[in-house]
XYZ file of C-alpha atoms in Angstrom:
135
model
C 40.320 127.540 15.483
C 43.987 128.228 13.809
C 46.501 125.953 11.819
C 49.985 125.292 13.634
C 52.125 123.324 11.299
C 51.130 121.593 8.890
C 52.246 118.249 6.572
C 51.059 116.087 3.492
C 51.387 112.180 3.721
C 54.243 110.989 1.213
C 51.314 109.432 -1.286
C 49.457 112.812 -1.077
C 46.367 112.201 0.433
C 45.973 113.506 3.466
C 47.116 116.982 4.529
C 47.479 116.810 8.343
C 47.336 119.943 11.036
C 47.786 120.816 14.468
C 45.004 122.726 16.081
C 44.893 124.929 18.750
C 43.005 127.976 20.494
C 45.071 130.123 20.889
C 42.370 132.752 21.340
C 44.264 135.098 18.968
C 42.617 134.288 15.801
C 39.088 135.376 14.600
C 37.881 132.065 15.454
C 37.713 131.726 19.049
C 35.333 129.159 20.365
C 36.109 125.857 22.761
C 38.744 123.731 20.884
C 40.962 121.893 21.995
C 44.084 121.142 20.479
C 44.899 118.242 17.985
C 45.369 116.947 14.982
C 43.445 116.646 12.393
C 43.215 115.216 9.128
C 41.308 116.366 5.665
C 41.322 115.224 2.282
C 44.172 117.028 0.273
C 42.258 116.938 -2.892
C 39.198 117.876 -1.516
C 39.419 119.059 2.129
C 37.027 116.866 3.320
C 37.676 116.358 6.557
C 39.020 113.015 7.109
C 40.111 112.157 11.345
C 40.587 114.131 14.169
C 42.729 112.986 17.513
C 42.790 115.299 20.598
C 45.990 116.254 22.768
C 45.285 114.047 26.232
C 45.326 116.528 28.748
C 45.244 119.597 26.731
C 48.717 121.537 25.673
C 49.550 123.226 22.223
C 49.658 121.714 19.281
C 52.623 123.369 17.421
C 53.717 121.199 14.660
C 54.896 118.343 13.562
C 57.294 115.377 11.095
C 56.236 112.011 9.722
C 58.577 109.299 10.074
C 59.547 106.682 7.472
C 56.499 104.571 8.056
C 53.771 107.309 8.029
C 54.651 107.957 12.609
C 53.202 111.265 13.014
C 54.975 113.249 16.176
C 54.119 116.746 17.368
C 55.316 119.129 19.208
C 53.260 121.082 22.613
C 54.208 124.095 23.800
C 52.642 124.080 26.756
C 53.824 120.655 28.497
C 56.894 119.500 28.109
C 56.046 116.296 25.723
C 56.092 115.023 22.143
C 53.190 113.212 20.885
C 52.890 110.458 18.867
C 50.307 108.947 16.379
C 51.397 105.387 14.906
C 50.209 104.207 11.553
C 45.978 102.446 13.307
C 46.355 104.601 16.105
C 43.011 105.513 17.539
C 44.594 108.387 19.975
C 47.771 110.138 20.183
C 50.076 108.848 23.215
C 52.960 110.456 24.544
C 56.397 109.371 22.585
C 58.780 111.870 25.001
C 58.398 113.890 28.013
C 61.498 115.582 28.952
C 61.789 118.866 32.058
C 64.174 120.505 29.452
C 61.289 121.165 26.890
C 59.591 122.714 30.302
C 59.513 126.900 30.624
C 57.766 129.990 30.811
C 55.365 130.758 27.514
C 55.816 129.172 24.322
C 57.962 126.025 24.821
C 59.141 123.389 21.939
C 57.855 124.502 18.524
C 59.565 122.649 15.581
C 60.205 119.585 15.202
C 61.859 117.572 12.095
C 62.604 113.657 11.207
C 65.935 112.456 9.757
C 67.774 109.388 10.076
C 69.660 111.392 12.487
C 66.613 111.341 14.699
C 64.503 113.949 15.715
C 65.445 117.651 15.796
C 63.184 119.739 17.454
C 63.755 123.670 19.773
C 63.085 124.932 22.618
C 61.269 128.455 21.101
C 61.527 130.514 24.639
C 65.272 129.465 25.382
C 66.733 128.218 21.172
C 67.894 125.288 22.470
C 68.331 122.211 20.209
C 67.953 118.806 20.364
C 68.560 115.806 18.694
C 66.227 112.864 20.087
C 67.613 109.218 19.047
C 64.905 107.006 17.728
C 65.201 103.656 18.809
C 64.876 99.855 16.256
C 61.349 99.800 18.470
C 60.866 103.354 17.653
C 60.647 104.929 21.253
C 62.587 107.957 22.124
């Protein structure tokens, strides 16, 4: 329906995009929010993972091991797709991510942790990644 954040895999072969139906684009329908993968060269569809329980896929980042983290702007959480996983799961849920309207927005990974911003309050969060990959 519409594309939020997007990124290309480290090997350059896959384009990952956040897909959500905001009801404001030319394309309207019943598309559930999720992460979609396309072949970066041909544009061919590769895979789709739905956001469990709805929400809004806004932005995404990738860690060096290929783990993808996605912000949810409507539910106070960050979702994760680990390499080889067949579905998305919650990586971290925090009441501080909750608010009116659009909440979590941008996200990026660094050696110091994962950074995300809350759109409606201008708060910046740093989330430390433990050795096991958890928040």
